[in-house]
Short mmCIF file of C-alpha atoms in Angstrom, two decimals:
data_model
loop_
_atom_site.label_atom_id
_atom_site.label_comp_id
_atom_site.label_asym_id
_atom_site.label_seq_id
_atom_site.Cartn_x
_atom_site.Cartn_y
_atom_site.Cartn_z
CA MET C 3 95.97 182.47 80.05
CA ASP C 4 94.89 180.09 77.33
CA HIS C 5 93.91 176.62 78.12
CA ALA C 6 92.85 178.25 81.34
CA GLY C 7 90.10 175.48 81.59
CA TYR C 8 92.79 172.32 81.11
CA ILE C 9 95.27 173.83 83.61
CA ILE C 10 92.58 174.59 86.64
CA ALA C 11 91.21 170.90 86.14
CA ALA C 12 94.90 169.61 86.18
CA PHE C 13 95.87 171.43 89.58
CA ALA C 14 92.25 170.68 91.03
CA ILE C 15 92.19 167.03 90.39
CA ALA C 16 95.94 166.72 91.85
CA PHE C 17 95.03 168.42 95.20
CA ALA C 18 92.13 166.83 95.25
CA VAL C 19 93.52 163.40 94.89
CA VAL C 20 96.32 164.58 97.39
CA ALA C 21 93.85 166.07 99.63
CA GLY C 22 91.55 163.26 99.60
CA MET C 23 94.30 160.66 100.63
CA GLY C 24 95.68 163.25 103.24
CA ILE C 25 92.09 163.40 104.89
CA GLY C 26 91.52 159.94 104.78
CA ILE C 27 94.62 159.33 106.81
CA VAL C 28 93.95 161.65 109.58
CA ARG C 29 90.66 160.39 109.79
CA ASP C 30 92.08 156.96 110.13
CA HIS C 31 94.46 158.05 112.65
CA ARG C 32 91.66 159.90 114.96
CA ALA C 33 89.51 156.56 114.73
CA LEU C 34 92.64 154.34 115.59
CA THR C 35 93.79 156.42 118.77
CA ARG C 36 90.13 156.53 119.69
CA ALA C 37 89.76 152.74 119.63
CA LEU C 38 93.20 152.12 121.53
CA SER C 39 92.63 154.36 124.17
CA ARG C 40 88.96 153.24 124.69
CA LEU C 41 90.35 149.55 124.84
CA SER C 42 93.04 150.96 127.55
CA GLU C 43 89.96 152.40 129.74
CA THR C 44 87.92 149.12 129.45
CA ARG C 45 91.12 147.39 130.65
CA ARG C 46 91.81 149.68 133.49
CA ASN C 47 88.20 148.97 134.83
CA MET A 26 120.04 151.61 113.30
CA TRP A 27 117.63 149.10 114.86
CA LYS A 28 117.03 151.88 117.37
CA TYR A 29 115.24 153.90 114.93
CA ALA A 30 113.04 150.80 113.59
CA ASN A 31 111.55 149.92 117.05
CA PRO A 32 107.98 150.77 116.48
CA THR A 33 107.22 152.47 119.57
CA PHE A 34 110.26 154.60 118.72
CA PHE A 35 109.33 154.91 115.59
CA LEU A 36 106.08 156.27 116.81
CA THR A 37 107.43 159.45 118.86
CA LEU A 38 109.41 160.23 115.97
CA VAL A 39 107.16 160.79 113.68
CA ASP A 40 105.00 163.01 116.63
CA ARG A 41 108.10 165.11 116.92
CA VAL A 42 109.15 164.84 113.15
CA LEU A 43 106.15 165.31 111.29
CA PRO A 44 104.91 169.24 112.64
CA TRP A 45 107.87 170.51 111.05
CA LEU A 46 107.81 168.28 107.86
CA ALA A 47 104.32 169.48 107.38
CA ALA A 48 105.48 172.96 107.32
CA ALA A 49 108.46 172.58 105.43
CA THR A 50 106.02 170.76 102.71
CA ALA A 51 103.34 173.86 102.95
CA ALA A 52 106.13 176.47 102.42
CA LEU A 53 107.52 174.44 99.60
CA MET A 54 104.09 174.03 98.13
CA ALA A 55 103.17 177.62 98.26
CA ALA A 56 106.44 178.77 96.74
CA GLY A 57 106.37 176.29 94.27
CA LEU A 58 102.83 177.18 93.14
CA TYR A 59 103.65 180.93 93.34
CA MET A 60 106.43 179.98 90.87
CA THR A 61 104.33 177.90 88.71
CA PHE A 62 102.08 180.44 87.81
CA PHE A 63 103.67 183.90 88.32
CA VAL A 64 107.40 183.48 87.78
CA ALA A 65 107.70 180.46 85.27
CA PRO A 66 107.34 181.74 81.38
CA ALA A 67 104.42 180.40 79.26
CA ASP A 68 105.95 178.07 76.51
CA TYR A 69 107.02 179.78 73.00
CA GLN A 70 105.17 176.71 71.61
CA GLN A 71 102.64 175.41 73.99
CA GLY A 72 101.58 178.43 75.94
CA ASP A 73 100.09 178.30 79.61
CA ALA A 74 99.52 174.85 79.03
CA VAL A 75 103.09 173.88 80.11
CA ARG A 76 102.38 175.02 83.70
CA ILE A 77 100.82 171.53 83.99
CA MET A 78 103.75 169.97 83.96
CA TYR A 79 104.88 171.32 87.29
CA ILE A 80 102.56 168.79 88.47
CA HIS A 81 102.46 166.35 86.01
CA VAL A 82 106.37 165.74 86.29
CA PRO A 83 106.56 165.63 89.75
CA SER A 84 104.11 163.33 90.43
CA ALA A 85 105.53 160.92 87.67
CA TRP A 86 108.70 161.11 89.71
CA LEU A 87 106.57 160.21 92.80
CA SER A 88 105.05 157.23 91.12
CA MET A 89 108.58 155.64 90.62
CA PHE A 90 110.63 156.83 93.99
CA CYS A 91 107.25 155.17 95.94
CA TYR A 92 107.85 152.18 94.24
CA MET A 93 111.41 152.39 94.99
CA THR A 94 110.37 153.06 99.22
CA MET A 95 107.88 150.16 98.77
CA ALA A 96 110.66 147.89 97.36
CA ALA A 97 113.21 148.53 100.11
CA SER A 98 110.57 147.90 102.61
CA ALA A 99 109.95 144.72 100.93
CA LEU A 100 113.27 143.78 101.51
CA GLY A 101 112.89 144.69 104.73
CA THR A 102 110.08 142.48 105.05
CA LEU A 103 111.37 139.60 103.62
CA VAL A 104 115.01 139.44 105.37
CA TRP A 105 114.85 140.91 108.80
CA ARG A 106 110.76 140.25 108.95
CA HIS A 107 110.55 143.49 110.47
CA PRO A 108 106.69 144.89 111.21
CA LEU A 109 108.13 148.30 110.83
CA ALA A 110 108.96 147.30 106.97
CA ASP A 111 105.57 145.40 106.70
CA ALA A 112 104.03 148.78 107.56
CA ALA A 113 105.66 151.14 105.39
CA GLN A 114 105.07 148.63 102.61
CA LYS A 115 101.17 149.03 103.29
CA ALA A 116 101.07 152.49 103.56
CA ALA A 117 103.04 153.20 100.19
CA ALA A 118 100.99 150.96 97.97
CA PRO A 119 97.61 153.39 97.96
CA LEU A 120 100.15 156.39 98.01
CA GLY A 121 101.63 155.27 94.89
CA ALA A 122 98.68 154.26 93.15
CA ALA A 123 97.17 158.11 93.82
CA PHE A 124 100.65 159.60 92.77
CA THR A 125 100.25 157.52 89.28
CA PHE A 126 96.97 158.48 89.09
CA VAL A 127 97.65 161.78 89.14
CA CYS A 128 100.36 161.60 86.53
CA LEU A 129 97.80 159.91 84.23
CA VAL A 130 94.93 162.44 84.72
CA THR A 131 97.42 165.65 84.26
CA GLY A 132 99.45 163.93 81.61
CA SER A 133 96.11 163.63 79.83
CA LEU A 134 94.79 166.80 80.39
CA TRP A 135 97.92 168.05 79.29
CA GLY A 136 97.76 166.08 76.17
CA LYS A 137 94.45 167.28 75.38
CA PRO A 138 95.23 170.76 74.22
CA MET A 139 98.92 169.86 72.98
CA TRP A 140 97.95 166.65 70.76
CA GLY A 141 94.04 167.02 70.30
CA THR A 142 93.34 163.80 71.86
CA TRP A 143 92.59 162.58 75.69
CA TRP A 144 95.38 159.44 75.28
CA VAL A 145 98.01 158.52 72.95
CA TRP A 146 99.23 155.28 73.37
CA ASP A 147 102.95 156.82 73.46
CA ALA A 148 105.36 154.70 75.21
CA ARG A 149 105.52 156.73 78.72
CA LEU A 150 102.30 156.88 78.98
CA THR A 151 101.43 153.28 78.54
CA SER A 152 103.82 152.19 80.52
CA VAL A 153 102.66 154.00 83.31
CA LEU A 154 99.53 152.75 82.90
CA VAL A 155 100.98 149.50 83.48
CA LEU A 156 102.77 150.43 86.41
CA PHE A 157 99.33 152.10 87.91
CA LEU A 158 97.93 148.46 86.95
CA ILE A 159 100.81 146.81 89.10
CA TYR A 160 99.94 149.23 92.16
CA LEU A 161 96.36 148.30 92.32
CA GLY A 162 97.24 144.73 92.12
CA LEU A 163 99.05 145.19 95.11
CA ILE A 164 96.25 147.09 96.94
CA ALA A 165 94.09 143.96 95.69
CA LEU A 166 96.18 141.73 97.53
CA TRP A 167 96.58 143.26 100.51
CA GLN A 168 92.99 143.64 100.43
CA THR A 169 92.27 139.99 100.18
CA ILE A 170 94.80 138.39 102.52
CA GLU A 171 93.77 139.00 106.05
CA GLU A 172 96.50 137.75 108.23
CA PRO A 173 98.84 141.01 108.29
CA GLY A 174 102.30 138.92 108.18
CA LYS A 175 101.45 136.75 105.63
CA ALA A 176 100.17 139.98 103.50
CA ALA A 177 103.22 141.54 103.84
CA ARG A 178 105.29 139.05 102.59
CA ALA A 179 103.13 138.27 99.66
CA ALA A 180 102.96 141.84 99.05
CA ALA A 181 106.68 141.88 99.39
CA ILE A 182 107.25 139.27 96.69
CA LEU A 183 105.02 140.64 94.14
CA THR A 184 106.89 143.91 94.74
CA LEU A 185 110.40 142.60 94.31
CA VAL A 186 108.83 140.95 90.95
CA GLY A 187 107.99 143.80 89.85
CA VAL A 188 110.96 145.61 90.45
CA VAL A 189 112.47 142.87 87.63
CA ASN A 190 109.64 143.02 85.79
CA ILE A 191 109.20 147.03 85.33
CA PRO A 192 112.35 147.77 83.74
CA ILE A 193 111.58 144.77 81.36
CA ILE A 194 108.01 146.25 80.61
CA LYS A 195 109.41 149.54 79.82
CA PHE A 196 111.94 148.21 77.37
CA SER A 197 109.46 146.12 75.86
CA VAL A 198 106.89 149.18 75.56
CA ASP A 199 109.30 151.56 74.07
CA TRP A 200 110.08 148.62 71.60
CA TRP A 201 106.47 148.35 70.81
CA ASN A 202 105.88 151.79 70.13
CA THR A 203 108.83 152.67 67.96
CA LEU A 204 107.50 149.69 66.01
CA HIS A 205 103.98 150.90 65.72
CA GLN A 206 105.17 154.88 65.48
CA PRO A 207 102.44 156.90 66.57
CA ALA A 208 101.45 160.28 64.20
CA SER A 209 101.51 162.11 67.49
CA VAL A 210 104.29 165.11 67.81
CA PHE A 211 105.89 164.08 70.92
CA ARG A 212 109.01 164.62 71.01
CA ALA A 213 112.05 163.32 72.89
CA GLY A 214 111.86 165.12 76.50
CA GLY A 215 114.07 167.94 75.72
CA PRO A 216 116.93 167.79 78.47
CA THR A 217 117.74 171.69 77.17
CA ILE A 218 114.94 172.73 79.40
CA ALA A 219 115.35 176.45 80.31
CA PRO A 220 116.56 177.69 84.17
CA SER A 221 113.49 179.70 84.04
CA MET A 222 111.62 176.50 83.99
CA LEU A 223 113.86 174.33 85.73
CA TRP A 224 114.08 176.27 89.32
CA PRO A 225 109.97 175.76 89.60
CA LEU A 226 110.13 172.15 88.82
CA LEU A 227 112.62 171.59 91.33
CA VAL A 228 111.05 173.26 93.99
CA MET A 229 107.72 171.56 93.28
CA ALA A 230 109.74 168.17 93.05
CA LEU A 231 110.58 168.66 96.29
CA ALA A 232 107.68 169.79 97.57
CA PHE A 233 105.66 167.15 96.12
CA THR A 234 108.59 164.45 97.69
CA LEU A 235 108.03 166.03 101.01
CA LEU A 236 104.45 165.56 100.78
CA PHE A 237 104.82 162.09 100.11
CA ILE A 238 107.21 161.69 103.01
CA SER A 239 105.02 163.09 105.28
CA LEU A 240 101.75 161.22 104.31
CA HIS A 241 104.09 158.28 104.06
CA LEU A 242 105.05 158.57 107.78
CA MET A 243 101.34 159.31 108.78
CA ALA A 244 100.06 156.24 106.93
CA THR A 245 102.93 154.10 108.61
CA ARG A 246 101.79 155.01 111.88
CA ASN A 247 98.38 154.63 111.46
CA GLU A 248 99.65 150.84 110.22
CA ILE A 249 101.60 150.17 113.38
CA LEU A 250 98.37 151.50 115.46
CA ARG A 251 96.06 149.04 113.48
CA ARG A 252 98.21 146.06 114.30
CA ARG A 253 98.78 147.34 117.88
CA LEU A 254 94.86 147.68 118.18
CA HIS A 255 94.49 143.78 116.62
CA ARG A 256 96.52 142.53 118.66
CA LEU A 257 95.04 144.24 122.09
CA THR A 258 91.56 143.45 120.91
CA MET A 259 93.08 139.43 120.53
CA LEU A 260 94.13 139.93 123.87
CA ALA A 261 91.17 141.15 125.79
CA ALA A 262 89.06 138.99 123.55
CA ASN A 263 91.29 136.25 125.12
CA ALA A 264 90.91 137.37 128.76
CA ALA A 265 87.52 137.52 128.55
CA ASP A 266 86.71 133.80 127.31
CA GLY A 267 89.70 132.38 129.54
CA GLY A 268 92.35 131.15 126.78
CA GLN A 269 90.22 130.11 124.68
CA ALA A 270 90.45 132.74 122.12
CA ASP A 271 92.89 132.64 118.90
CA LEU A 272 96.05 133.63 119.93
CA ARG A 273 98.01 133.69 116.29
CA PHE A 274 98.50 137.40 116.55
CA ALA A 275 99.67 138.12 119.56
CA ASP A 276 102.73 137.05 120.17
CA MET A 277 103.54 139.34 117.22
CA GLU A 278 105.96 142.07 118.76
CA VAL A 279 104.49 145.20 117.64
CA MET K 4 115.24 113.08 93.47
CA THR K 5 114.90 113.07 89.67
CA ARG K 6 112.50 110.04 90.04
CA ALA K 7 110.28 111.93 92.51
CA LEU K 8 110.33 114.67 90.32
CA ALA K 9 109.10 112.46 87.52
CA ALA K 10 106.60 110.88 89.38
CA LEU K 11 105.13 114.50 90.17
CA PHE K 12 105.49 115.35 86.60
CA LEU K 13 103.54 112.52 85.79
CA ARG K 14 100.83 112.82 88.53
CA ASP K 15 100.11 116.20 87.50
CA LEU K 16 99.60 115.14 83.89
CA ARG K 17 97.10 112.31 84.86
CA LEU K 18 95.26 114.73 87.27
CA ALA K 19 95.03 117.67 84.62
CA ARG K 20 93.87 114.67 82.31
CA ARG K 21 91.60 113.30 84.46
CA ILE K 22 89.86 116.14 86.07
CA GLY K 23 89.38 117.62 82.77
CA GLY K 24 90.52 121.23 83.83
CA GLY K 25 93.54 120.96 81.70
CA GLY K 26 94.18 120.43 78.04
CA SER K 27 90.68 120.05 76.81
CA MET K 28 88.77 122.49 78.36
CA GLY K 29 91.86 125.13 77.52
CA VAL K 30 91.52 124.26 74.04
CA VAL K 31 87.91 124.66 74.15
CA PHE K 32 87.93 128.26 75.64
CA PHE K 33 90.64 129.10 72.87
CA LEU K 34 88.09 128.23 70.27
CA ILE K 35 85.33 130.27 72.15
CA MET K 36 87.35 133.03 72.11
CA VAL K 37 88.43 132.60 68.63
CA THR K 38 84.38 132.38 67.59
CA ILE K 39 83.51 135.25 69.70
CA VAL K 40 85.97 138.05 68.05
CA PRO K 41 83.99 137.76 64.62
CA PHE K 42 80.89 138.47 66.24
CA ALA K 43 82.17 141.24 68.07
CA ILE K 44 83.86 143.19 64.87
CA GLY K 45 82.08 141.87 62.01
CA PRO K 46 82.99 138.76 59.48
CA ASP K 47 85.53 140.84 57.27
CA LEU K 48 88.09 138.28 56.45
CA ASN K 49 90.60 140.76 55.56
CA LEU K 50 90.57 142.36 59.05
CA LEU K 51 90.46 139.13 60.68
CA GLY K 52 93.65 137.97 58.81
CA ARG K 53 94.90 141.15 59.93
CA ILE K 54 94.47 141.03 63.76
CA GLY K 55 94.61 137.32 63.69
CA PRO K 56 98.01 136.61 65.52
CA ALA K 57 96.74 139.34 68.14
CA ILE K 58 93.33 137.34 68.58
CA LEU K 59 95.22 133.90 68.99
CA TRP K 60 97.65 135.49 71.37
CA ILE K 61 95.31 137.03 73.76
CA GLY K 62 93.34 134.13 73.86
CA ALA K 63 96.16 131.82 74.70
CA LEU K 64 96.92 134.41 77.24
CA LEU K 65 93.21 133.99 78.98
CA ALA K 66 93.22 130.45 78.48
CA THR K 67 96.38 129.63 80.38
CA LEU K 68 95.68 132.02 83.10
CA LEU K 69 92.18 130.60 83.67
CA GLY K 70 93.54 127.23 84.21
CA LEU K 71 96.41 128.52 86.17
CA ASP K 72 94.51 129.21 89.59
CA ARG K 73 94.22 125.90 90.50
CA LEU K 74 97.83 124.98 89.94
CA PHE K 75 98.38 124.82 93.74
CA GLN K 76 95.31 125.65 95.50
CA ALA K 77 94.38 121.99 94.65
CA ASP K 78 97.13 120.59 96.05
CA HIS K 79 96.91 123.03 99.32
CA GLU K 80 93.12 121.83 99.42
CA ASP K 81 94.36 118.25 99.78
CA GLY K 82 97.12 118.70 102.15
CA SER K 83 99.78 117.30 99.39
CA LEU K 84 101.22 121.22 99.18
CA ASP K 85 102.64 120.49 102.52
CA LEU K 86 103.80 117.39 101.96
CA LEU K 87 105.38 119.04 98.78
CA ARG K 88 106.84 121.91 100.74
CA MET K 89 108.48 119.39 103.45
CA ALA K 90 109.88 117.23 101.23
CA ASP K 91 113.96 116.85 100.83
CA THR K 92 113.73 117.97 97.00
CA PRO K 93 114.06 121.68 96.53
CA LEU K 94 110.29 123.51 96.83
CA GLU K 95 111.88 125.89 93.23
CA LEU K 96 112.33 122.55 91.39
CA ILE K 97 109.02 121.15 92.42
CA VAL K 98 107.16 124.70 91.30
CA LEU K 99 109.19 124.29 88.17
CA VAL K 100 108.19 120.73 87.30
CA LYS K 101 104.25 121.59 88.06
CA CYS K 102 104.58 124.04 86.10
CA ALA K 103 106.22 122.33 83.29
CA ALA K 104 103.45 119.48 83.35
CA HIS K 105 100.89 122.18 83.44
CA TRP K 106 102.32 123.97 80.47
CA THR K 107 102.45 120.18 78.63
CA ALA K 108 98.77 119.60 79.52
CA THR K 109 97.30 123.30 78.54
CA GLY K 110 100.10 125.36 76.61
CA LEU K 111 101.19 122.67 73.85
CA PRO K 112 98.03 121.80 73.08
CA LEU K 113 97.06 125.42 72.47
CA ALA K 114 100.31 126.07 70.39
CA LEU K 115 99.26 123.06 68.32
CA ALA K 116 95.22 123.88 67.94
CA ALA K 117 96.77 127.90 67.11
CA PRO K 118 97.21 127.22 63.13
CA VAL K 119 93.78 125.29 62.90
CA PHE K 120 91.92 128.03 64.73
CA GLY K 121 94.17 130.52 62.48
CA VAL K 122 92.55 129.16 59.04
CA MET K 123 89.39 130.19 60.52
CA LEU K 124 90.59 133.64 60.83
CA ALA K 125 91.68 133.31 57.24
CA MET K 126 95.58 133.76 58.36
CA GLU K 127 98.12 133.42 55.52
CA PRO K 128 100.10 129.73 56.12
CA GLN K 129 103.37 132.06 56.73
CA ALA K 130 101.40 133.56 59.60
CA LEU K 131 100.07 130.35 60.78
CA ALA K 132 104.00 129.30 61.28
CA GLY K 133 104.47 132.26 62.85
CA VAL K 134 102.00 132.29 65.38
CA THR K 135 102.32 128.66 66.32
CA LEU K 136 106.36 129.08 66.97
CA SER K 137 105.60 132.43 68.95
CA LEU K 138 103.06 130.70 70.85
CA LEU K 139 105.51 127.57 71.45
CA ALA K 140 107.90 129.91 72.82
CA GLY K 141 106.18 132.15 74.29
CA THR K 142 103.27 130.32 76.07
CA PRO K 143 106.04 128.90 78.75
CA ALA K 144 106.68 132.42 80.01
CA LEU K 145 102.93 132.93 80.76
CA THR K 146 103.03 129.62 82.78
CA PHE K 147 105.84 130.64 84.74
CA LEU K 148 104.40 134.14 85.50
CA GLY K 149 101.12 132.62 86.06
CA ALA K 150 102.57 129.97 88.64
CA MET K 151 103.66 132.81 90.74
CA GLY K 152 100.38 134.37 90.91
CA ALA K 153 99.12 131.24 91.76
CA ALA K 154 101.41 130.76 94.57
CA LEU K 155 100.32 134.23 95.88
CA THR K 156 96.98 132.85 95.98
CA ALA K 157 97.11 129.91 96.74
CA THR K 158 95.55 129.65 99.94
CA LEU K 159 92.86 131.97 98.89
CA ARG K 160 88.94 130.98 98.59
CA ARG K 161 88.70 132.87 95.53
CA GLY K 162 91.86 133.67 94.16
CA GLY K 163 91.28 133.57 90.02
CA LEU K 164 90.27 137.07 89.69
CA LEU K 165 92.98 138.31 92.10
CA MET K 166 95.39 136.36 90.33
CA ALA K 167 94.85 137.85 86.73
CA ILE K 168 94.77 141.27 88.47
CA LEU K 169 98.27 140.43 89.75
CA VAL K 170 99.55 138.78 86.55
CA LEU K 171 98.13 140.41 83.50
CA PRO K 172 100.19 143.50 83.99
CA MET K 173 103.89 141.61 84.24
CA ALA K 174 102.56 139.23 80.95
CA VAL K 175 102.62 142.60 78.91
CA PRO K 176 106.29 142.05 77.37
CA VAL K 177 105.55 138.53 76.89
CA LEU K 178 102.28 139.53 74.90
CA ILE K 179 104.21 142.38 72.85
CA PHE K 180 107.02 140.26 71.63
CA GLY K 181 104.67 137.48 71.01
CA VAL K 182 102.50 139.09 68.75
CA SER K 183 105.10 141.22 67.03
CA ALA K 184 107.11 138.03 65.79
CA ALA K 185 103.95 136.49 65.00
CA ALA K 186 103.05 139.48 62.95
CA ALA K 187 106.43 139.70 61.27
CA ALA K 188 106.22 136.21 59.86
CA SER K 189 104.06 137.34 57.15
CA ASP K 190 105.48 141.05 56.80
CA ALA K 191 107.92 141.00 54.40
CA VAL K 192 109.87 143.86 55.97
CA ALA K 193 109.91 143.34 59.78
CA SER K 194 112.27 140.73 60.56
CA PHE K 195 110.93 137.69 62.54
CA GLY K 196 114.29 136.90 64.31
CA THR K 197 114.60 140.20 66.89
CA PRO K 198 111.15 139.53 69.00
CA PHE K 199 111.30 135.78 68.70
CA MET K 200 114.88 135.85 70.11
CA ILE K 201 113.84 138.22 72.77
CA LEU K 202 110.41 136.13 73.40
CA CYS K 203 112.85 133.05 74.07
CA ALA K 204 115.14 135.22 76.49
CA LEU K 205 111.62 136.35 78.28
CA THR K 206 110.86 132.72 78.60
CA LEU K 207 114.39 131.54 80.12
CA LEU K 208 114.21 134.60 82.48
CA SER K 209 111.19 133.40 83.78
CA ALA K 210 111.72 130.10 84.04
CA VAL K 211 114.91 130.81 86.24
CA GLY K 212 113.01 133.53 88.26
CA ALA K 213 109.67 132.62 88.49
CA PRO K 214 110.34 129.12 90.68
CA PHE K 215 112.36 131.14 93.27
CA ALA K 216 108.99 133.93 93.96
CA ALA K 217 106.61 130.99 93.79
CA ALA K 218 108.44 128.92 96.19
CA ALA K 219 109.06 131.58 98.41
CA ALA K 220 105.51 132.44 98.12
CA LEU K 221 104.42 128.98 99.14
CA ARG K 222 106.50 128.73 102.08
CA SER K 223 105.62 132.20 103.52
CA LEU K 224 102.07 131.76 103.46
CA GLY K 225 101.71 128.29 104.59
CA GLU K 226 103.47 129.05 107.63
#
């Protein structure tokens, strides 16, 4: 495969950026649900 | 229609739809990648480097699609003042910036072996760069205005101004480019693309679109939860110190 | 209503003159921009003459933007923005008049100073005329676009940098056609008319559109 370096770099960067977004969103979601459940617990007490 | 726009209903809908959507995205992405590397032929001029096209073109398409999503949500914010539209708008901006960035980087990595340079001030590259700057401006605006409702309206106005302005920018950059015709050998994107290359491209475009929709739904859900958390924290603080706390956000229907 | 608008126009002009944030400071900044460029690229008069229109346009763009962040912010701080918002006069017209006053206080002096500074950049007389005309026709568009950014960032404590980030990408078309018209004036082949007409069209379009966007922003941020 000619220009393999460029092709690998392009696909790697593209998927790294997208995966970074995805991981960030999932982490954010976990933190938010945890904070929400903690808040509702303190309310019940 | 309003039933679907209810944030609580939206949350349950997302929870139900998301697994299917993620599975479809993964399957299509796998198929698309397989086709990209093993089915699609190498270009007779560009060789294997043409395979970069299969991520470059879909991300270019998404950079536009995301802006259209954002503009539609901006209308929802300004006309109906709907919190779901605010959340959708806020969630779309970083995604749009990310896909535009991918488009620029892959274009650069494609250009280096083909044109011998990382960057040319070609009309398309330049207008995508300006679009990227507009996305960054929107993100900066979101981060600077603290109150979510105000930030949403400000971003909505800027987004809609961009809808009018982006075609003008595109036109003027094209004009500027023909004025200073660069020495690059970039041919005006041939519409005569062979079917053996078109199919992988379409599959990848669909996979990227589904990926964007899944990420956008997840991010919108996050924004709704964030607002809810904000409101509940306000209410809790208010209950704790006997009604003295700032209740500006409390009446927001979230 | 006309009298109220005229009073507003005069008030803004007076404020610009007394506070000094208006015309004179913009022109001084413009002069500094023109002075700095030869230090960066060297005192080659041929090169300077060739890129002169571009230098003058970039200088005008930055000078216009730097003064604009106070357009609504000062009124927001002393409360007069609330009065303007509640007045019977449509907010869109108020924005238009404020833009006109701001342009008279900053944009017009910039355009008039441009030929003087152009001489320092060894530009030909024709190019000087071209750049002055294009600045006269194009700087109002910059003011209107900037007013939109100023309205969006009026309530923020440090809105200046954000405003530049929001407005500069939108100002790309104005810059392209402004510099093209200015450069075409001294070029035998290129036509001056086409880019100049498009530049005028951009100014008119922004004069119609920007007041609505800015007024919408002021209303929604003030709530």
